[in-house]
Amino acid sequence: MKIINVSIILLFGIVFLGCCDCATKNTSEVGDTTKNPVNNNPAAIQTNKTVAMVEIVNIDVKSETEYSAKIEVNQIFVDDAYPSIAVEKSIYEVVPNFRIGENKEMLDNDVNLDLKNFSKKKPGDKVKVEFFLSDNKWILHRILN
């Protein structure tokens, strides 16, 4: 009789463990819905970039390399690779993004020359630019005209 009782308890234990294993296995096969469906890497942070035709509303120039400008976005040129968070008909204050060398000297290149020339623009001038939002300010990245 003791052998039968022990056998029944063992049988219930095996069945119980088998059911628990099945339930765990089934939930793991369903998968994690928080994973990126394209690959198993976490989602990357995308860079925002706006290419737009803008009108200069105001420009505050201390020097050709130190200035800020208020620009109104007239038209946005969409690029699916870089989402734009700027909005048409909105006004943004931008500061230039000069290219700097290893020794912290300003590089002598076309991008920097265009950014310097932007400081000479007047309110009402229309320019095609590329700008983006950094942590806390809008950066004028390059002039496209």
Short mmCIF file of N, CA and C in Angstrom, two decimals:
data_model
loop_
_atom_site.label_atom_id
_atom_site.label_comp_id
_atom_site.label_asym_id
_atom_site.label_seq_id
_atom_site.Cartn_x
_atom_site.Cartn_y
_atom_site.Cartn_z
N MET A 1 0.81 -1.18 0.00
CA MET A 1 0.00 0.00 0.00
C MET A 1 0.86 1.26 0.00
N LYS A 2 1.95 1.22 0.79
CA LYS A 2 2.85 2.37 0.83
C LYS A 2 3.43 2.64 -0.55
N ILE A 3 3.75 1.60 -1.28
CA ILE A 3 4.34 1.76 -2.60
C ILE A 3 3.34 2.42 -3.54
N ILE A 4 2.08 2.08 -3.45
CA ILE A 4 1.06 2.67 -4.32
C ILE A 4 0.91 4.16 -4.01
N ASN A 5 0.87 4.52 -2.73
CA ASN A 5 0.74 5.93 -2.34
C ASN A 5 1.94 6.75 -2.83
N VAL A 6 3.13 6.21 -2.66
CA VAL A 6 4.34 6.90 -3.10
C VAL A 6 4.33 7.03 -4.62
N SER A 7 3.88 5.99 -5.32
CA SER A 7 3.83 6.02 -6.79
C SER A 7 2.84 7.08 -7.28
N ILE A 8 1.70 7.19 -6.62
CA ILE A 8 0.69 8.18 -7.01
C ILE A 8 1.24 9.59 -6.79
N ILE A 9 1.90 9.82 -5.66
CA ILE A 9 2.48 11.14 -5.38
C ILE A 9 3.54 11.48 -6.42
N LEU A 10 4.40 10.53 -6.76
CA LEU A 10 5.42 10.75 -7.78
C LEU A 10 4.79 11.05 -9.14
N LEU A 11 3.73 10.32 -9.47
CA LEU A 11 3.05 10.53 -10.74
C LEU A 11 2.46 11.94 -10.83
N PHE A 12 1.80 12.39 -9.75
CA PHE A 12 1.26 13.75 -9.73
C PHE A 12 2.38 14.80 -9.82
N GLY A 13 3.49 14.55 -9.15
CA GLY A 13 4.63 15.47 -9.20
C GLY A 13 5.19 15.59 -10.61
N ILE A 14 5.33 14.47 -11.30
CA ILE A 14 5.86 14.48 -12.67
C ILE A 14 4.89 15.20 -13.60
N VAL A 15 3.59 14.93 -13.47
CA VAL A 15 2.59 15.58 -14.31
C VAL A 15 2.59 17.09 -14.04
N PHE A 16 2.66 17.48 -12.76
CA PHE A 16 2.66 18.89 -12.41
C PHE A 16 3.88 19.61 -12.99
N LEU A 17 5.05 19.03 -12.84
CA LEU A 17 6.27 19.64 -13.40
C LEU A 17 6.22 19.68 -14.91
N GLY A 18 5.66 18.66 -15.52
CA GLY A 18 5.53 18.65 -16.97
C GLY A 18 4.62 19.76 -17.46
N CYS A 19 3.53 20.03 -16.76
CA CYS A 19 2.62 21.11 -17.15
C CYS A 19 3.26 22.47 -16.97
N CYS A 20 3.98 22.66 -15.90
CA CYS A 20 4.65 23.95 -15.68
C CYS A 20 5.68 24.20 -16.77
N ASP A 21 6.41 23.18 -17.17
CA ASP A 21 7.41 23.33 -18.22
C ASP A 21 6.75 23.69 -19.54
N CYS A 22 5.57 23.10 -19.83
CA CYS A 22 4.87 23.41 -21.08
C CYS A 22 4.41 24.87 -21.09
N ALA A 23 3.89 25.34 -19.99
CA ALA A 23 3.40 26.71 -19.93
C ALA A 23 4.55 27.70 -20.15
N THR A 24 5.68 27.42 -19.53
CA THR A 24 6.84 28.30 -19.71
C THR A 24 7.32 28.26 -21.14
N LYS A 25 7.35 27.07 -21.70
CA LYS A 25 7.82 26.92 -23.07
C LYS A 25 6.89 27.66 -24.04
N ASN A 26 5.58 27.57 -23.83
CA ASN A 26 4.63 28.23 -24.73
C ASN A 26 4.76 29.75 -24.68
N THR A 27 4.95 30.32 -23.50
CA THR A 27 5.07 31.78 -23.44
C THR A 27 6.36 32.25 -24.07
N SER A 28 7.42 31.46 -23.98
CA SER A 28 8.67 31.90 -24.60
C SER A 28 8.59 31.79 -26.11
N GLU A 29 7.77 30.88 -26.62
CA GLU A 29 7.63 30.75 -28.06
C GLU A 29 6.82 31.90 -28.65
N VAL A 30 5.92 32.50 -27.84
CA VAL A 30 5.13 33.62 -28.31
C VAL A 30 6.06 34.78 -28.64
N GLY A 31 7.06 34.99 -27.82
CA GLY A 31 8.06 36.01 -28.12
C GLY A 31 7.84 37.28 -27.32
N ASP A 32 8.84 38.08 -27.36
CA ASP A 32 8.83 39.36 -26.66
C ASP A 32 8.38 40.43 -27.64
N THR A 33 7.25 41.05 -27.34
CA THR A 33 6.71 42.05 -28.27
C THR A 33 7.45 43.38 -28.17
N THR A 34 8.34 43.52 -27.20
CA THR A 34 9.09 44.77 -27.09
C THR A 34 10.32 44.79 -27.97
N LYS A 35 10.68 43.65 -28.56
CA LYS A 35 11.86 43.61 -29.43
C LYS A 35 11.56 44.28 -30.75
N ASN A 36 12.60 44.81 -31.37
CA ASN A 36 12.49 45.41 -32.69
C ASN A 36 12.19 44.31 -33.69
N PRO A 37 11.11 44.40 -34.49
CA PRO A 37 10.76 43.32 -35.41
C PRO A 37 11.77 43.13 -36.53
N VAL A 38 12.54 44.15 -36.86
CA VAL A 38 13.50 44.04 -37.95
C VAL A 38 14.73 43.27 -37.51
N ASN A 39 15.24 43.58 -36.33
CA ASN A 39 16.38 42.85 -35.79
C ASN A 39 16.28 42.87 -34.28
N ASN A 40 17.18 42.19 -33.61
CA ASN A 40 17.11 42.10 -32.16
C ASN A 40 17.85 43.23 -31.47
N ASN A 41 18.35 44.20 -32.20
CA ASN A 41 19.03 45.34 -31.61
C ASN A 41 17.99 46.33 -31.09
N PRO A 42 18.30 47.04 -30.02
CA PRO A 42 17.36 48.06 -29.57
C PRO A 42 17.22 49.15 -30.62
N ALA A 43 16.11 49.83 -30.59
CA ALA A 43 15.86 50.90 -31.57
C ALA A 43 16.91 51.99 -31.42
N ALA A 44 17.42 52.47 -32.53
CA ALA A 44 18.43 53.52 -32.52
C ALA A 44 17.76 54.88 -32.50
N ILE A 45 18.43 55.84 -31.92
CA ILE A 45 17.92 57.20 -31.91
C ILE A 45 18.28 57.83 -33.25
N GLN A 46 17.29 58.38 -33.92
CA GLN A 46 17.53 58.99 -35.22
C GLN A 46 17.88 60.46 -35.06
N THR A 47 18.72 60.91 -35.95
CA THR A 47 19.06 62.32 -35.99
C THR A 47 17.95 63.08 -36.69
N ASN A 48 17.54 64.20 -36.10
CA ASN A 48 16.55 65.03 -36.77
C ASN A 48 17.30 66.01 -37.65
N LYS A 49 16.76 66.28 -38.81
CA LYS A 49 17.38 67.22 -39.73
C LYS A 49 16.26 67.84 -40.54
N THR A 50 16.32 69.14 -40.71
CA THR A 50 15.34 69.84 -41.52
C THR A 50 16.06 70.56 -42.65
N VAL A 51 15.63 70.28 -43.86
CA VAL A 51 16.08 71.04 -45.02
C VAL A 51 14.89 71.89 -45.42
N ALA A 52 15.09 73.20 -45.43
CA ALA A 52 13.94 74.09 -45.65
C ALA A 52 14.35 75.38 -46.34
N MET A 53 13.36 75.96 -47.00
CA MET A 53 13.49 77.32 -47.52
C MET A 53 12.99 78.21 -46.39
N VAL A 54 13.84 79.12 -45.93
CA VAL A 54 13.49 79.96 -44.79
C VAL A 54 13.64 81.43 -45.16
N GLU A 55 12.93 82.25 -44.41
CA GLU A 55 13.07 83.70 -44.53
C GLU A 55 13.67 84.22 -43.23
N ILE A 56 14.66 85.06 -43.35
CA ILE A 56 15.30 85.62 -42.16
C ILE A 56 14.38 86.68 -41.57
N VAL A 57 14.00 86.49 -40.32
CA VAL A 57 13.14 87.44 -39.61
C VAL A 57 14.00 88.49 -38.92
N ASN A 58 15.07 88.03 -38.27
CA ASN A 58 15.97 88.93 -37.54
C ASN A 58 17.32 88.23 -37.42
N ILE A 59 18.38 89.02 -37.40
CA ILE A 59 19.71 88.44 -37.23
C ILE A 59 20.50 89.34 -36.29
N ASP A 60 21.06 88.75 -35.24
CA ASP A 60 21.84 89.47 -34.23
C ASP A 60 23.30 89.07 -34.41
N VAL A 61 24.10 89.97 -34.98
CA VAL A 61 25.48 89.66 -35.34
C VAL A 61 26.45 90.37 -34.40
N LYS A 62 27.27 89.57 -33.72
CA LYS A 62 28.38 90.13 -32.93
C LYS A 62 29.65 90.11 -33.78
N SER A 63 29.80 89.06 -34.58
CA SER A 63 30.88 88.94 -35.56
C SER A 63 30.41 87.94 -36.61
N GLU A 64 31.20 87.76 -37.67
CA GLU A 64 30.75 86.83 -38.72
C GLU A 64 30.74 85.38 -38.24
N THR A 65 31.36 85.11 -37.10
CA THR A 65 31.35 83.75 -36.56
C THR A 65 30.52 83.63 -35.28
N GLU A 66 30.03 84.74 -34.78
CA GLU A 66 29.23 84.72 -33.56
C GLU A 66 27.94 85.50 -33.81
N TYR A 67 26.89 84.74 -34.09
CA TYR A 67 25.60 85.37 -34.37
C TYR A 67 24.48 84.39 -34.09
N SER A 68 23.28 84.92 -34.03
CA SER A 68 22.07 84.09 -33.97
C SER A 68 21.06 84.73 -34.92
N ALA A 69 20.22 83.89 -35.48
CA ALA A 69 19.23 84.39 -36.44
C ALA A 69 17.88 83.77 -36.14
N LYS A 70 16.84 84.57 -36.28
CA LYS A 70 15.48 84.05 -36.22
C LYS A 70 15.05 83.83 -37.66
N ILE A 71 14.62 82.60 -37.93
CA ILE A 71 14.21 82.24 -39.29
C ILE A 71 12.78 81.70 -39.26
N GLU A 72 12.03 82.02 -40.31
CA GLU A 72 10.68 81.47 -40.46
C GLU A 72 10.72 80.43 -41.58
N VAL A 73 10.22 79.25 -41.28
CA VAL A 73 10.23 78.15 -42.26
C VAL A 73 9.09 78.36 -43.24
N ASN A 74 9.43 78.52 -44.53
CA ASN A 74 8.42 78.69 -45.58
C ASN A 74 8.08 77.37 -46.25
N GLN A 75 9.06 76.50 -46.43
CA GLN A 75 8.84 75.22 -47.10
C GLN A 75 9.84 74.20 -46.57
N ILE A 76 9.36 73.00 -46.26
CA ILE A 76 10.22 71.91 -45.80
C ILE A 76 10.38 70.90 -46.92
N PHE A 77 11.61 70.48 -47.16
CA PHE A 77 11.92 69.44 -48.13
C PHE A 77 12.07 68.14 -47.37
N VAL A 78 11.15 67.20 -47.57
CA VAL A 78 11.07 65.97 -46.78
C VAL A 78 12.16 64.99 -47.19
N ASP A 79 12.80 64.40 -46.18
CA ASP A 79 13.79 63.33 -46.37
C ASP A 79 13.43 62.24 -45.37
N ASP A 80 12.94 61.09 -45.87
CA ASP A 80 12.48 60.02 -44.99
C ASP A 80 13.58 59.48 -44.09
N ALA A 81 14.83 59.60 -44.49
CA ALA A 81 15.94 59.09 -43.68
C ALA A 81 16.17 59.93 -42.43
N TYR A 82 15.80 61.20 -42.49
CA TYR A 82 15.99 62.10 -41.35
C TYR A 82 14.69 62.82 -41.05
N PRO A 83 14.03 62.45 -39.97
CA PRO A 83 12.76 63.10 -39.67
C PRO A 83 12.95 64.57 -39.29
N SER A 84 12.06 65.39 -39.79
CA SER A 84 12.09 66.82 -39.47
C SER A 84 11.11 67.09 -38.35
N ILE A 85 11.57 67.79 -37.33
CA ILE A 85 10.64 68.16 -36.27
C ILE A 85 10.27 69.64 -36.35
N ALA A 86 10.85 70.34 -37.31
CA ALA A 86 10.47 71.73 -37.55
C ALA A 86 9.12 71.76 -38.26
N VAL A 87 8.40 72.86 -38.10
CA VAL A 87 7.06 73.00 -38.65
C VAL A 87 7.03 74.24 -39.55
N GLU A 88 6.39 74.08 -40.71
CA GLU A 88 6.25 75.22 -41.63
C GLU A 88 5.51 76.37 -40.94
N LYS A 89 5.89 77.58 -41.29
CA LYS A 89 5.32 78.84 -40.78
C LYS A 89 5.70 79.10 -39.32
N SER A 90 6.61 78.30 -38.77
CA SER A 90 7.09 78.53 -37.41
C SER A 90 8.42 79.28 -37.46
N ILE A 91 8.73 79.96 -36.38
CA ILE A 91 9.97 80.74 -36.29
C ILE A 91 10.91 80.05 -35.31
N TYR A 92 12.17 79.93 -35.71
CA TYR A 92 13.20 79.27 -34.90
C TYR A 92 14.41 80.18 -34.79
N GLU A 93 15.05 80.17 -33.64
CA GLU A 93 16.31 80.90 -33.48
C GLU A 93 17.43 79.89 -33.65
N VAL A 94 18.33 80.16 -34.60
CA VAL A 94 19.42 79.23 -34.91
C VAL A 94 20.77 79.89 -34.66
N VAL A 95 21.74 79.05 -34.33
CA VAL A 95 23.14 79.48 -34.20
C VAL A 95 23.97 78.63 -35.14
N PRO A 96 25.08 79.18 -35.68
CA PRO A 96 25.86 78.44 -36.68
C PRO A 96 26.64 77.27 -36.09
N ASN A 97 26.86 76.27 -36.93
CA ASN A 97 27.62 75.07 -36.56
C ASN A 97 28.91 75.05 -37.39
N PHE A 98 29.89 75.86 -36.97
CA PHE A 98 31.15 75.92 -37.71
C PHE A 98 31.94 74.64 -37.50
N ARG A 99 32.66 74.23 -38.55
CA ARG A 99 33.48 73.03 -38.48
C ARG A 99 34.82 73.41 -37.86
N ILE A 100 35.21 72.65 -36.84
CA ILE A 100 36.40 72.93 -36.06
C ILE A 100 37.40 71.79 -36.23
N GLY A 101 38.70 72.13 -36.33
CA GLY A 101 39.75 71.13 -36.49
C GLY A 101 40.17 70.52 -35.16
N GLU A 102 41.16 69.63 -35.22
CA GLU A 102 41.64 68.94 -34.02
C GLU A 102 42.20 69.89 -32.98
N ASN A 103 42.82 70.97 -33.42
CA ASN A 103 43.41 71.95 -32.50
C ASN A 103 42.44 73.08 -32.17
N LYS A 104 41.17 72.83 -32.39
CA LYS A 104 40.08 73.77 -32.10
C LYS A 104 40.16 75.05 -32.93
N GLU A 105 40.80 74.95 -34.09
CA GLU A 105 40.82 76.08 -35.02
C GLU A 105 39.69 75.89 -36.03
N MET A 106 39.15 77.01 -36.49
CA MET A 106 38.08 76.93 -37.48
C MET A 106 38.67 76.51 -38.82
N LEU A 107 38.07 75.49 -39.42
CA LEU A 107 38.56 74.99 -40.70
C LEU A 107 38.23 75.98 -41.82
N ASP A 108 39.10 76.01 -42.80
CA ASP A 108 38.90 76.87 -43.96
C ASP A 108 38.25 76.01 -45.05
N ASN A 109 36.91 75.98 -45.06
CA ASN A 109 36.20 75.18 -46.05
C ASN A 109 34.93 75.90 -46.51
N ASP A 110 34.28 75.33 -47.50
CA ASP A 110 33.08 75.96 -48.09
C ASP A 110 31.93 76.06 -47.10
N VAL A 111 31.77 75.05 -46.25
CA VAL A 111 30.66 75.08 -45.29
C VAL A 111 30.83 76.26 -44.34
N ASN A 112 32.03 76.42 -43.80
CA ASN A 112 32.28 77.54 -42.88
C ASN A 112 32.17 78.88 -43.59
N LEU A 113 32.63 78.96 -44.82
CA LEU A 113 32.52 80.20 -45.59
C LEU A 113 31.06 80.58 -45.79
N ASP A 114 30.22 79.59 -46.13
CA ASP A 114 28.79 79.85 -46.30
C ASP A 114 28.14 80.30 -44.99
N LEU A 115 28.54 79.68 -43.87
CA LEU A 115 27.99 80.08 -42.57
C LEU A 115 28.43 81.50 -42.20
N LYS A 116 29.66 81.86 -42.54
CA LYS A 116 30.12 83.24 -42.31
C LYS A 116 29.32 84.22 -43.16
N ASN A 117 29.11 83.87 -44.43
CA ASN A 117 28.35 84.75 -45.33
C ASN A 117 26.90 84.90 -44.90
N PHE A 118 26.36 83.89 -44.23
CA PHE A 118 24.98 83.97 -43.73
C PHE A 118 24.85 85.13 -42.75
N SER A 119 25.91 85.42 -42.01
CA SER A 119 25.86 86.51 -41.02
C SER A 119 25.64 87.87 -41.68
N LYS A 120 25.87 87.96 -42.98
CA LYS A 120 25.70 89.22 -43.72
C LYS A 120 24.30 89.37 -44.32
N LYS A 121 23.46 88.35 -44.15
CA LYS A 121 22.09 88.41 -44.68
C LYS A 121 21.27 89.44 -43.92
N LYS A 122 20.19 89.86 -44.54
CA LYS A 122 19.30 90.88 -43.97
C LYS A 122 17.91 90.28 -43.75
N PRO A 123 17.12 90.86 -42.83
CA PRO A 123 15.74 90.41 -42.68
C PRO A 123 15.00 90.49 -44.01
N GLY A 124 14.24 89.44 -44.30
CA GLY A 124 13.51 89.35 -45.56
C GLY A 124 14.21 88.48 -46.60
N ASP A 125 15.54 88.26 -46.44
CA ASP A 125 16.26 87.39 -47.37
C ASP A 125 15.77 85.95 -47.22
N LYS A 126 15.66 85.25 -48.35
CA LYS A 126 15.23 83.85 -48.35
C LYS A 126 16.42 82.97 -48.71
N VAL A 127 16.59 81.90 -47.95
CA VAL A 127 17.74 81.02 -48.10
C VAL A 127 17.30 79.58 -47.85
N LYS A 128 17.90 78.65 -48.59
CA LYS A 128 17.66 77.22 -48.34
C LYS A 128 18.75 76.75 -47.38
N VAL A 129 18.33 76.19 -46.25
CA VAL A 129 19.28 75.81 -45.20
C VAL A 129 18.99 74.40 -44.70
N GLU A 130 19.96 73.88 -43.98
CA GLU A 130 19.80 72.62 -43.25
C GLU A 130 20.05 72.95 -41.78
N PHE A 131 19.10 72.61 -40.91
CA PHE A 131 19.28 72.86 -39.49
C PHE A 131 18.67 71.73 -38.69
N PHE A 132 19.04 71.64 -37.42
CA PHE A 132 18.55 70.55 -36.57
C PHE A 132 18.46 71.03 -35.13
N LEU A 133 17.74 70.27 -34.33
CA LEU A 133 17.60 70.57 -32.91
C LEU A 133 18.61 69.75 -32.13
N SER A 134 19.47 70.43 -31.37
CA SER A 134 20.38 69.72 -30.48
C SER A 134 19.66 69.57 -29.13
N ASP A 135 20.39 69.36 -28.07
CA ASP A 135 19.76 69.17 -26.77
C ASP A 135 18.85 70.32 -26.37
N ASN A 136 19.29 71.54 -26.61
CA ASN A 136 18.48 72.67 -26.14
C ASN A 136 18.47 73.87 -27.09
N LYS A 137 19.02 73.72 -28.29
CA LYS A 137 18.99 74.84 -29.24
C LYS A 137 18.99 74.34 -30.67
N TRP A 138 18.55 75.22 -31.56
CA TRP A 138 18.52 74.91 -32.99
C TRP A 138 19.86 75.29 -33.60
N ILE A 139 20.42 74.38 -34.39
CA ILE A 139 21.74 74.55 -34.97
C ILE A 139 21.62 74.71 -36.48
N LEU A 140 22.19 75.79 -37.00
CA LEU A 140 22.26 76.02 -38.45
C LEU A 140 23.45 75.23 -38.96
N HIS A 141 23.17 74.12 -39.64
CA HIS A 141 24.22 73.17 -40.03
C HIS A 141 24.93 73.56 -41.32
N ARG A 142 24.16 73.96 -42.32
CA ARG A 142 24.78 74.39 -43.59
C ARG A 142 23.80 75.20 -44.41
N ILE A 143 24.37 75.97 -45.32
CA ILE A 143 23.58 76.79 -46.25
C ILE A 143 23.58 76.05 -47.58
N LEU A 144 22.42 75.88 -48.18
CA LEU A 144 22.30 75.07 -49.40
C LEU A 144 22.13 75.90 -50.66
N ASN A 145 21.99 77.21 -50.58
CA ASN A 145 21.87 78.07 -51.77
C ASN A 145 23.23 78.34 -52.36
#
